[in-house]
Backbone as a chain_set.jsonl record, in Angstrom:
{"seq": "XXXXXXXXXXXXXXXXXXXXXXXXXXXXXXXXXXXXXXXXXXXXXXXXXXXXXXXXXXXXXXXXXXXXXXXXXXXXXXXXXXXXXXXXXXXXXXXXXXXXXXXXXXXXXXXXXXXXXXXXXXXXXXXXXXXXXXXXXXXXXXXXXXXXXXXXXXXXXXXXXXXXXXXXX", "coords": {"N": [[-4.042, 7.033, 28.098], [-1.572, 5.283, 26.767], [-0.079, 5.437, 23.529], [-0.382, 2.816, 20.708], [2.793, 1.7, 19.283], [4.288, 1.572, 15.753], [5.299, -1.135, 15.844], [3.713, -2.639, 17.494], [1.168, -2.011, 16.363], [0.976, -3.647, 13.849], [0.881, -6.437, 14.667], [-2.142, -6.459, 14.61], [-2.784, -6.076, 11.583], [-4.676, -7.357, 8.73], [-4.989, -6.437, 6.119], [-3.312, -5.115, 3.405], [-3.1, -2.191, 1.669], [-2.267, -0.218, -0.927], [-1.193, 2.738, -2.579], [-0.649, 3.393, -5.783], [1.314, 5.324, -8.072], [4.279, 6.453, -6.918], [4.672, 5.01, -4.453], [4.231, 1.959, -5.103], [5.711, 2.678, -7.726], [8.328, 4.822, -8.727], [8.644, 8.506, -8.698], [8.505, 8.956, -11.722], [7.61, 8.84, -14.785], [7.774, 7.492, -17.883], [7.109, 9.167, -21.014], [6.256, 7.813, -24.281], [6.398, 8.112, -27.542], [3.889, 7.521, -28.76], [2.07, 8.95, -26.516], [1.656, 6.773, -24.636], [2.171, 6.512, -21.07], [4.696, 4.708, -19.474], [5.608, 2.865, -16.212], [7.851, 1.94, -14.075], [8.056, -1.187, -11.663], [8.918, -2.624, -8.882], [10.658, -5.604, -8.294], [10.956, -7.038, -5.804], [9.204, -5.476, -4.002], [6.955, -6.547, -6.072], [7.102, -9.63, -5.39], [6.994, -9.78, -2.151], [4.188, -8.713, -2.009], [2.674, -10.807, -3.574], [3.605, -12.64, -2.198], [2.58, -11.827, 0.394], [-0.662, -12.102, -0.268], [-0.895, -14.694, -0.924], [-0.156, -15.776, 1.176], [-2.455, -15.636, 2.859], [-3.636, -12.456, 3.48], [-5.508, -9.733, 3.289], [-5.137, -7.714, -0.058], [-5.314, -4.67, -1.6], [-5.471, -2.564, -3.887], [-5.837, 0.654, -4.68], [-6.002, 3.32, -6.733], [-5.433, 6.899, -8.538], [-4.508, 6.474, -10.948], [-4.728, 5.419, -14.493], [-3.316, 3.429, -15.712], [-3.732, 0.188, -17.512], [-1.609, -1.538, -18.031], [-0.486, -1.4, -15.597], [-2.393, -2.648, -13.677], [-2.952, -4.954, -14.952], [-0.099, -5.985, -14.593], [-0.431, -6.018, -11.47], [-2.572, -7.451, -10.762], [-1.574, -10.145, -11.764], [-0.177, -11.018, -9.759], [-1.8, -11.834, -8.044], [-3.589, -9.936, -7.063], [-6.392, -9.243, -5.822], [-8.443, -6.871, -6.177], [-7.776, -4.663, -7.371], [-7.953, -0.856, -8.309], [-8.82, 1.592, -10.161], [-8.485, 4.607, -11.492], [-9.821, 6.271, -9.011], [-10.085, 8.437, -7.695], [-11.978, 10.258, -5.474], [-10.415, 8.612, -3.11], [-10.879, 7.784, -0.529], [-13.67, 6.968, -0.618], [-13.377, 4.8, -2.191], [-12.162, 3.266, -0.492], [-14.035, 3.259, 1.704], [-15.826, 1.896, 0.33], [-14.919, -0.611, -0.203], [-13.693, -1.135, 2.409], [-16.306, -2.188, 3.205], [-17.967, -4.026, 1.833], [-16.003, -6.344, 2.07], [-16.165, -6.593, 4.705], [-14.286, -5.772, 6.508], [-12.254, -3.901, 9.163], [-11.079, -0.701, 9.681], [-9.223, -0.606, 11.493], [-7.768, -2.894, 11.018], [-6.206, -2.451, 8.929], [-3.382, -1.474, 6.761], [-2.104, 1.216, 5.146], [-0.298, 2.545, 2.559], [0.793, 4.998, 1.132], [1.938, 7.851, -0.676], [0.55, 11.224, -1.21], [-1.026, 13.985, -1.569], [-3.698, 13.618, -2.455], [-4.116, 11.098, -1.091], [-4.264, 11.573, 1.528], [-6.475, 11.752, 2.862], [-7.555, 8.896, 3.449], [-5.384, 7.924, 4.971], [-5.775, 9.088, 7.365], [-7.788, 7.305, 8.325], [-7.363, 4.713, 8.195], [-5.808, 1.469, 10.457], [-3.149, 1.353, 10.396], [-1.523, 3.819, 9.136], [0.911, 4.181, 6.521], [4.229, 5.373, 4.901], [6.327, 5.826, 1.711], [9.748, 6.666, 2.188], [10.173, 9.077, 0.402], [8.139, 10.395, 0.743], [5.297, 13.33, 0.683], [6.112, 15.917, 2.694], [3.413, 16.676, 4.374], [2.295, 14.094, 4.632], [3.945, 12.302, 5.535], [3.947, 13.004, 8.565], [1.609, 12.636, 9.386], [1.808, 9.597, 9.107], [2.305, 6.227, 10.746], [4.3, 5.267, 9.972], [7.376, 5.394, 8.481], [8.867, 4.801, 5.515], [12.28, 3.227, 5.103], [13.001, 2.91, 2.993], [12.958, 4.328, -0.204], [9.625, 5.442, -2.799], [8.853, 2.901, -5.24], [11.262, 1.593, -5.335], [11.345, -0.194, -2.85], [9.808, 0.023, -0.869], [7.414, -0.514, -0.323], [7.479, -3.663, -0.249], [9.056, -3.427, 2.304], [6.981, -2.718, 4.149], [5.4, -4.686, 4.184], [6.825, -7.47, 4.633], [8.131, -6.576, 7.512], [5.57, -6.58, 8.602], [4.547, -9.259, 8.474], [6.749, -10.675, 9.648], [6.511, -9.721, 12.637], [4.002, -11.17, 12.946], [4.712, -13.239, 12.27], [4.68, -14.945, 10.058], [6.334, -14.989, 7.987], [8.545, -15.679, 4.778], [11.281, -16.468, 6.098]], "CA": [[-3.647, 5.749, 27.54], [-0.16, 5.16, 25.432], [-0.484, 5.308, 22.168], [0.802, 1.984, 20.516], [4.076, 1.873, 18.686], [4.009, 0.737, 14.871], [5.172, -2.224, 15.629], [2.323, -3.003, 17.946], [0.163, -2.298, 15.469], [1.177, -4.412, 12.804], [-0.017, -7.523, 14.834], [-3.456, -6.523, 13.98], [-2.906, -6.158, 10.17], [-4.935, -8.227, 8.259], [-5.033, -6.146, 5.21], [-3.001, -3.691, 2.959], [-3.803, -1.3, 0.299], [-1.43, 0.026, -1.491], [-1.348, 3.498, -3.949], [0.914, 2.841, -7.041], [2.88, 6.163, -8.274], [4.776, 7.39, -5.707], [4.766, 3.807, -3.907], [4.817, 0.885, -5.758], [6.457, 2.959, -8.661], [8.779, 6.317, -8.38], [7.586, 9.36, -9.216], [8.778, 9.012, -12.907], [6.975, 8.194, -15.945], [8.341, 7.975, -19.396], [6.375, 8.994, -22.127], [6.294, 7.537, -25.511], [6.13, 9.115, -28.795], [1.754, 7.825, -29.147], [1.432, 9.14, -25.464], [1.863, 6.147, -23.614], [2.982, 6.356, -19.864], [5.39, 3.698, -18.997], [6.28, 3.212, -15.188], [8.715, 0.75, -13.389], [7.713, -1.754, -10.508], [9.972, -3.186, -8.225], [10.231, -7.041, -8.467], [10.799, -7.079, -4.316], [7.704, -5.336, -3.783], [5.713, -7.76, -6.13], [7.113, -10.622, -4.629], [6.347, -9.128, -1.431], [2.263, -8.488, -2.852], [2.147, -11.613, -4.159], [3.738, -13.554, -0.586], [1.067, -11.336, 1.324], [-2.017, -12.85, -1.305], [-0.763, -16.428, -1.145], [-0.419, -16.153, 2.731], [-3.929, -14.478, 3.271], [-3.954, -10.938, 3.305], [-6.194, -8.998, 2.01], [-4.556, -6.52, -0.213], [-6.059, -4.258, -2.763], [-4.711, -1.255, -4.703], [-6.213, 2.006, -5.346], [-5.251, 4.453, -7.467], [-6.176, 7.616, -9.504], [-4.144, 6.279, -12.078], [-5.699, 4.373, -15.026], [-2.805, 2.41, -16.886], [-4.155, -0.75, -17.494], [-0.466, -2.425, -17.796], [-0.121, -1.481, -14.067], [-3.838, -3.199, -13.635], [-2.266, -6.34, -15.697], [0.858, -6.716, -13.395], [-0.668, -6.202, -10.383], [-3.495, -8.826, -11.283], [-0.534, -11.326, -12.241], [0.582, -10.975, -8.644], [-2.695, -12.379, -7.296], [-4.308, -9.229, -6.055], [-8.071, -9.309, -7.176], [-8.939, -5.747, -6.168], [-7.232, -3.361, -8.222], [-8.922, -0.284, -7.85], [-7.757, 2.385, -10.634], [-9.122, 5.872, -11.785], [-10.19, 6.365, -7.833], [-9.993, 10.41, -7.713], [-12.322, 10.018, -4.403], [-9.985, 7.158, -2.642], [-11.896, 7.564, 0.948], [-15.238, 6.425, -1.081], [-13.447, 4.003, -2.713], [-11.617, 2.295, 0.63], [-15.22, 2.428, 2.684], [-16.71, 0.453, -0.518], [-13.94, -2.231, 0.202], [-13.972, -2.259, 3.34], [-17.764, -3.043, 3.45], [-17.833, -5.211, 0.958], [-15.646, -7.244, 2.623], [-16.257, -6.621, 6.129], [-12.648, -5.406, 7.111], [-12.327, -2.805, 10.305], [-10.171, 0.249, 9.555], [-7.807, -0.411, 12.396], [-7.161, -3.593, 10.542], [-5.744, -2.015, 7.754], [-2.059, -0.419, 6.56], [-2.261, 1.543, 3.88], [0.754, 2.836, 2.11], [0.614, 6.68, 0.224], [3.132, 9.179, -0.779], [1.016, 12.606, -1.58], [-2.035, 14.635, -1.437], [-4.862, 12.459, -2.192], [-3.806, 9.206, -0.083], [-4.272, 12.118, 3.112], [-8.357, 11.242, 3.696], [-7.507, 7.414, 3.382], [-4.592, 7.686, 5.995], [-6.671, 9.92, 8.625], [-8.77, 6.165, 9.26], [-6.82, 2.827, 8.801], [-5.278, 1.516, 11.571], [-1.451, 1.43, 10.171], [-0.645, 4.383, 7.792], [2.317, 4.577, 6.473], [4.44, 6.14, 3.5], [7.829, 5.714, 1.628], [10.6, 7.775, 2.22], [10.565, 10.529, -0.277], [6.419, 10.966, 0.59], [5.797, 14.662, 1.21], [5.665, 16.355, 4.283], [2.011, 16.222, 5.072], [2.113, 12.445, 4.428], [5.248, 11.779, 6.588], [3.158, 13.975, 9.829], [0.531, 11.389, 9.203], [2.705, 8.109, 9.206], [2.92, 6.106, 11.835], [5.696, 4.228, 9.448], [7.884, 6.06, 7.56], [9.808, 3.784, 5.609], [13.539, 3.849, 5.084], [12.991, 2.702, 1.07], [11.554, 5.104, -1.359], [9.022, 4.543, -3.519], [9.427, 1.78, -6.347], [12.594, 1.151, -4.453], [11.181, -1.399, -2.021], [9.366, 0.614, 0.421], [5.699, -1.719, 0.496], [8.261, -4.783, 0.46], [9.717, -3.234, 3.487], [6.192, -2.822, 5.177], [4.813, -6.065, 4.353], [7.834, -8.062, 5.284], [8.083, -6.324, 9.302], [4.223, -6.976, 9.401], [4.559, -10.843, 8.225], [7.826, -11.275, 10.53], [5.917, -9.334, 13.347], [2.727, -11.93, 12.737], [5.402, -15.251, 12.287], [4.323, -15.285, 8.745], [7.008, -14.321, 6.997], [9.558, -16.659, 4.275], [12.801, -17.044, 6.788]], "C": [[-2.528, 5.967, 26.527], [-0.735, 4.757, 24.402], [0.823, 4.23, 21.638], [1.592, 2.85, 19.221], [3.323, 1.176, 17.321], [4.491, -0.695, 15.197], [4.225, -3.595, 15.921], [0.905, -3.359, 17.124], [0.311, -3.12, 14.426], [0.549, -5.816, 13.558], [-1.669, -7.575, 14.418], [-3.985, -5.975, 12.625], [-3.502, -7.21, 9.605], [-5.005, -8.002, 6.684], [-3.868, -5.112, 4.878], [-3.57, -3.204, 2.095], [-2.828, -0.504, 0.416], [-1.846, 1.916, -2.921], [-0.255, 3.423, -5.023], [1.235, 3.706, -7.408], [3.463, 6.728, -7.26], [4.873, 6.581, -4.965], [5.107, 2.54, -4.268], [6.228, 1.097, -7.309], [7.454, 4.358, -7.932], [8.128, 7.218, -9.197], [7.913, 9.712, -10.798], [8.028, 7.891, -13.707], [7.353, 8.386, -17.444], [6.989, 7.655, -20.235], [6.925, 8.774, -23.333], [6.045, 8.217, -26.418], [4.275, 9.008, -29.314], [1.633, 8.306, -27.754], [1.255, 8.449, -24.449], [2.62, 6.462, -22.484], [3.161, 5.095, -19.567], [5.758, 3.894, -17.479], [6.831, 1.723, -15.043], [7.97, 0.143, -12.052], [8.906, -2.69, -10.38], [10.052, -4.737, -7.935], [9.931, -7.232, -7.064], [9.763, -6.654, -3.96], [6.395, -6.545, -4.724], [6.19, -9.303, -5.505], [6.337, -10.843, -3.117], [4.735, -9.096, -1.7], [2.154, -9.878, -2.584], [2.369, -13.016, -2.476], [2.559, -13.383, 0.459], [-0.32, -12.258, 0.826], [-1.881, -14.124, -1.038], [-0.561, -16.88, 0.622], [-1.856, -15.776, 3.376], [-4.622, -13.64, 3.321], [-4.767, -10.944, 2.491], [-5.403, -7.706, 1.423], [-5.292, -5.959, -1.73], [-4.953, -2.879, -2.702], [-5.727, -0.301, -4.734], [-5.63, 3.548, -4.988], [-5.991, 5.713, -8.554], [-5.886, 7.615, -11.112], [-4.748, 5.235, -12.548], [-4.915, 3.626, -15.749], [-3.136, 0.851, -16.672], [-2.842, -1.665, -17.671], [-0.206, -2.6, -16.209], [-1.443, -2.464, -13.381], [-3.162, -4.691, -14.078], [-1.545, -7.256, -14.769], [0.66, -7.154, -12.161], [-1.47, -7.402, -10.248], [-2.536, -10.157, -11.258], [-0.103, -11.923, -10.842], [-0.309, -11.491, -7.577], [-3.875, -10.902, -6.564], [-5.686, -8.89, -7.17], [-8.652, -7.773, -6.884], [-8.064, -4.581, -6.121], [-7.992, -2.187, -8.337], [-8.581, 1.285, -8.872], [-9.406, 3.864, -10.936], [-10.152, 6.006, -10.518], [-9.591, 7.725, -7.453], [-10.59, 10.406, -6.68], [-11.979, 8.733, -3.438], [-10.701, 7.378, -1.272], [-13.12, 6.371, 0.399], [-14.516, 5.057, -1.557], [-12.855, 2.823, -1.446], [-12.912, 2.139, 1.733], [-15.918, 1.466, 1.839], [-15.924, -1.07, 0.01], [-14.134, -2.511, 1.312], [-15.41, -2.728, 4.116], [-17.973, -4.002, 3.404], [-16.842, -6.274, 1.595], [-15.539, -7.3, 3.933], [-14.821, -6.643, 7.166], [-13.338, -3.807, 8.049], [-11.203, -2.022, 9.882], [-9.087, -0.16, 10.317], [-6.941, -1.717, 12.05], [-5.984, -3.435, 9.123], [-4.318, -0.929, 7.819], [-1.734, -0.265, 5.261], [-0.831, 2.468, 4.036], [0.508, 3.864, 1.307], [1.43, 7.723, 0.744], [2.598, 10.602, -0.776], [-0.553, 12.741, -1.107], [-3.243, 13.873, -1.316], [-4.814, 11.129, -1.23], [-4.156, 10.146, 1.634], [-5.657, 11.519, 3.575], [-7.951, 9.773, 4.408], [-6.639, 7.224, 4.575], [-5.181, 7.939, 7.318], [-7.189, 8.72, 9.376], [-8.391, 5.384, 9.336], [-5.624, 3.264, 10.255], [-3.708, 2.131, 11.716], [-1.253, 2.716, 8.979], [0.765, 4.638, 7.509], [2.922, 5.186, 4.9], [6.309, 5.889, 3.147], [8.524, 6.971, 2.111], [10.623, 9.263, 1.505], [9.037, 10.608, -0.331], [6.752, 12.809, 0.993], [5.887, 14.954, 2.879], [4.535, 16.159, 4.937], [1.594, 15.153, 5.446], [2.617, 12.259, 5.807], [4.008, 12.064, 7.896], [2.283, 13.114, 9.865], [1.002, 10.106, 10.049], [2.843, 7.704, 10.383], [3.975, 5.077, 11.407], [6.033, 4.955, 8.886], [9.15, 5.061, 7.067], [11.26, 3.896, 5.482], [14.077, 3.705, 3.623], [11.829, 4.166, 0.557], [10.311, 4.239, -2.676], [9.361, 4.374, -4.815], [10.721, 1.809, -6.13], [12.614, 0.033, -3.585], [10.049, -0.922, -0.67], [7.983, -0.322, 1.089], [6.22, -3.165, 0.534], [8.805, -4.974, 1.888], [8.294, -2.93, 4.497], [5.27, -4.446, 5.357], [5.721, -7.056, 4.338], [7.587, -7.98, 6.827], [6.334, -6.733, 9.329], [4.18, -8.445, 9.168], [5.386, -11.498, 9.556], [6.921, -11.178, 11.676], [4.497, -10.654, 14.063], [3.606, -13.535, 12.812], [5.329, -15.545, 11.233], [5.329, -15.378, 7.833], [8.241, -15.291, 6.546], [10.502, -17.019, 5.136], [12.34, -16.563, 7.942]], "O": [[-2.618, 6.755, 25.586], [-1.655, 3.948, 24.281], [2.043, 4.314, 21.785], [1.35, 3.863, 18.565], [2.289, 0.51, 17.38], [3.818, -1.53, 14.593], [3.993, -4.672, 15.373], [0.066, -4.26, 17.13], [-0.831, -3.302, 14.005], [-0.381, -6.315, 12.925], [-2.261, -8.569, 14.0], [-5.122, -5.549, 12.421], [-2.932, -8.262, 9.891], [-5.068, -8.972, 5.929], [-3.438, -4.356, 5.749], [-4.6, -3.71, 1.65], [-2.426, -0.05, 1.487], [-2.645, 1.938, -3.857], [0.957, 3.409, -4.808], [2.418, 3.378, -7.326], [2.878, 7.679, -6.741], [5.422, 7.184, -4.043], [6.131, 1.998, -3.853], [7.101, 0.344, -7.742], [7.263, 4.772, -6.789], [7.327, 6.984, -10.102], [7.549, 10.835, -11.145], [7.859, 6.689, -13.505], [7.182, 9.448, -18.041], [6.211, 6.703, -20.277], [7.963, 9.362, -23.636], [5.314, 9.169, -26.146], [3.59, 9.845, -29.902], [0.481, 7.93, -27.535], [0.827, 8.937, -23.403], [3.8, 6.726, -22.716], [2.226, 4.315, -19.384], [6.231, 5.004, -17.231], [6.465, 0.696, -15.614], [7.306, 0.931, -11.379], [9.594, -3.277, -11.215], [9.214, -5.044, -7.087], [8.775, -7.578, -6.82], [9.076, -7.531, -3.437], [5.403, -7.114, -4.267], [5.264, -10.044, -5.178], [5.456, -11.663, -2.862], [4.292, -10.116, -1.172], [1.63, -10.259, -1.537], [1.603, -13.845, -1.986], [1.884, -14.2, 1.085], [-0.886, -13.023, 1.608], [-2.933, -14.748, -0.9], [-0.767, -17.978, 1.138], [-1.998, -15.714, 4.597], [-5.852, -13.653, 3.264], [-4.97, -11.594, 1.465], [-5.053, -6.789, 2.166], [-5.681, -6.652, -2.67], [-4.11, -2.438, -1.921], [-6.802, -0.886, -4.871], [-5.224, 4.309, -4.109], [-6.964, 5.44, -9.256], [-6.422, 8.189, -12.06], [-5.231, 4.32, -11.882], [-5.523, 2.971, -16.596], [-2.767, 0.329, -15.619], [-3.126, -2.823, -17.365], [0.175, -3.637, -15.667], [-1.105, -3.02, -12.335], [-2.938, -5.474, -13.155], [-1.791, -8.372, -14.311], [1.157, -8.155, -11.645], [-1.015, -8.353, -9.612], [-2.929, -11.157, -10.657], [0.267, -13.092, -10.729], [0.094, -11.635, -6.422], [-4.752, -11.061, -5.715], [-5.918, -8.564, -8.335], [-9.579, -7.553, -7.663], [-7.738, -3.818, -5.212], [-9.144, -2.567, -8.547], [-8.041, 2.168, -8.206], [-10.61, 3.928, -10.689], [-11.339, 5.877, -10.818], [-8.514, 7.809, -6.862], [-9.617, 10.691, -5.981], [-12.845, 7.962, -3.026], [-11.427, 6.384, -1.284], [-13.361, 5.264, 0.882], [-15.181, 4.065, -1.257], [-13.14, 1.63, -1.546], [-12.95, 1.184, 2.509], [-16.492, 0.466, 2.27], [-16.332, -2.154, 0.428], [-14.58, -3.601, 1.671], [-15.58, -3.354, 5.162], [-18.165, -4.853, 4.272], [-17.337, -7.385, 1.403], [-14.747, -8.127, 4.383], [-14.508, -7.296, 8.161], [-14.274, -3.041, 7.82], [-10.196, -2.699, 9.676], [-7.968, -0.076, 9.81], [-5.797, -1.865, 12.48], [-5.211, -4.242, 8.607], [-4.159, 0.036, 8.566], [-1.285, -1.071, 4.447], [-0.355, 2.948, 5.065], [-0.298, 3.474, 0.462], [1.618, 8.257, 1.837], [3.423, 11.472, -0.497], [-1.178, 11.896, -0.467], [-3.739, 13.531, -0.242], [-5.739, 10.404, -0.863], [-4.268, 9.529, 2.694], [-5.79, 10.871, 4.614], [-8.012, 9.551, 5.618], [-7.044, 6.348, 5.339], [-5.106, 7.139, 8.25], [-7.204, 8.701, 10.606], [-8.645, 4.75, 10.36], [-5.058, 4.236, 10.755], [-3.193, 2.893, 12.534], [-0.783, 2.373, 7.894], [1.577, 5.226, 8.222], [2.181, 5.399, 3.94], [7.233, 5.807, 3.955], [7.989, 8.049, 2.367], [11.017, 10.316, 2.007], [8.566, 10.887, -1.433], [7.776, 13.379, 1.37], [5.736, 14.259, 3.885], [4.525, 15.536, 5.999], [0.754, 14.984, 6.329], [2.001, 12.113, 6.863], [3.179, 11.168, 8.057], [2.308, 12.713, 11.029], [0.707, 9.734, 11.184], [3.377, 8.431, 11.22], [4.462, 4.232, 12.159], [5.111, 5.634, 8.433], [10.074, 4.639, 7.763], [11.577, 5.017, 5.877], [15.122, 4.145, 3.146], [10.722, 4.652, 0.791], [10.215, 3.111, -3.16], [9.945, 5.199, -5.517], [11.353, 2.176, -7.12], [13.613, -0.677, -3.468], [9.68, -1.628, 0.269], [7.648, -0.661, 2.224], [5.59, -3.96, 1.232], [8.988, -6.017, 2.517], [8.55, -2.91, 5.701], [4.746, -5.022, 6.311], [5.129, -7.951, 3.736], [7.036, -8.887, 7.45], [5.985, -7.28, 10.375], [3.489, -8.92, 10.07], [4.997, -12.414, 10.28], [6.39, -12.241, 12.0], [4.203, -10.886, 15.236], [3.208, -14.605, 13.272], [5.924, -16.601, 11.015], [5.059, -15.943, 6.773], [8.964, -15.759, 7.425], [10.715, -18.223, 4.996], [13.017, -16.659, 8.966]]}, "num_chains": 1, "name": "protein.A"}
């Protein structure tokens, strides 16, 4: 049997999940003089988020990171399951998708590095920005052509909206 194409698969997206450094942000963080980490998010990607949420999707975040400003924004953007200090993300993506009774192959999850590998192995769509590593990429059945906090989960949840009919224009 042929193995579908990503674009195939994107018709049966109903969810994303998203990891935020290395995806929604780049891999830079400025620190402050008390220790604060500051990162950047890309307005096109939360627009993007927030178009997905207000059209249906389910989309949730998790991350092993714990800044609660990134928790704040994302929240702002409509997404109610933020998912942070998630050091075992497998455990934390079968809780979700129990809890809400989502099927793996419904799902396109987005991750740049080491930890996001378990989580990719089972949804239906994985995919990863541009500057993910190698192991990621080998994974992917999207590799996008944005890096991350550049646009890259704007650029997957856009083609899966258009793909679906959903999508602003």
């Amino acid at each position: 049997m042929e193995e579908k194409s990503y674009k195939e698969l994107m018709n049966d997206i109903t969810t994303f999940i998203f990891d935020v450094d290395g995806v929604l942000t780049d891999c830079n963080v400025l620190v402050t003089t008390t220790g604060e980490l500051l990162r950047g998010m890309n307005v096109k990607d939360g627009f993007a988020l927030k178009f997905a949420v207000n059209a249906g999707y389910n989309v949730a975040i998790i991350s092993a990171g714990t800044n609660e400003g990134v928790k704040l924004r994302l929240e702002s953007l409509g997404i109610k399951n933020v998912y942070l200090g998630a050091y075992d993300k497998i455990v934390r993506l079968e809780e979700y998708l129990n809890t809400n009774n989502i099927k793996p192959e419904h799902v396109l999850y987005m991750g740049d590095d080491v930890p996001d590998f378990p989580v990719m192995k089972v949804v239906g769509l994985p995919t990863c920005p541009q500057d993910a590593i190698q192991e990621i990429k080998g994974i992917s059945k999207y590799i996008s052509h944005k890096k991350g906090g550049e646009g890259a989960a704007r650029d997957v949840i856009e083609q899966v909206l258009k793909v679906q009919g959903k999508w602003a224009l």
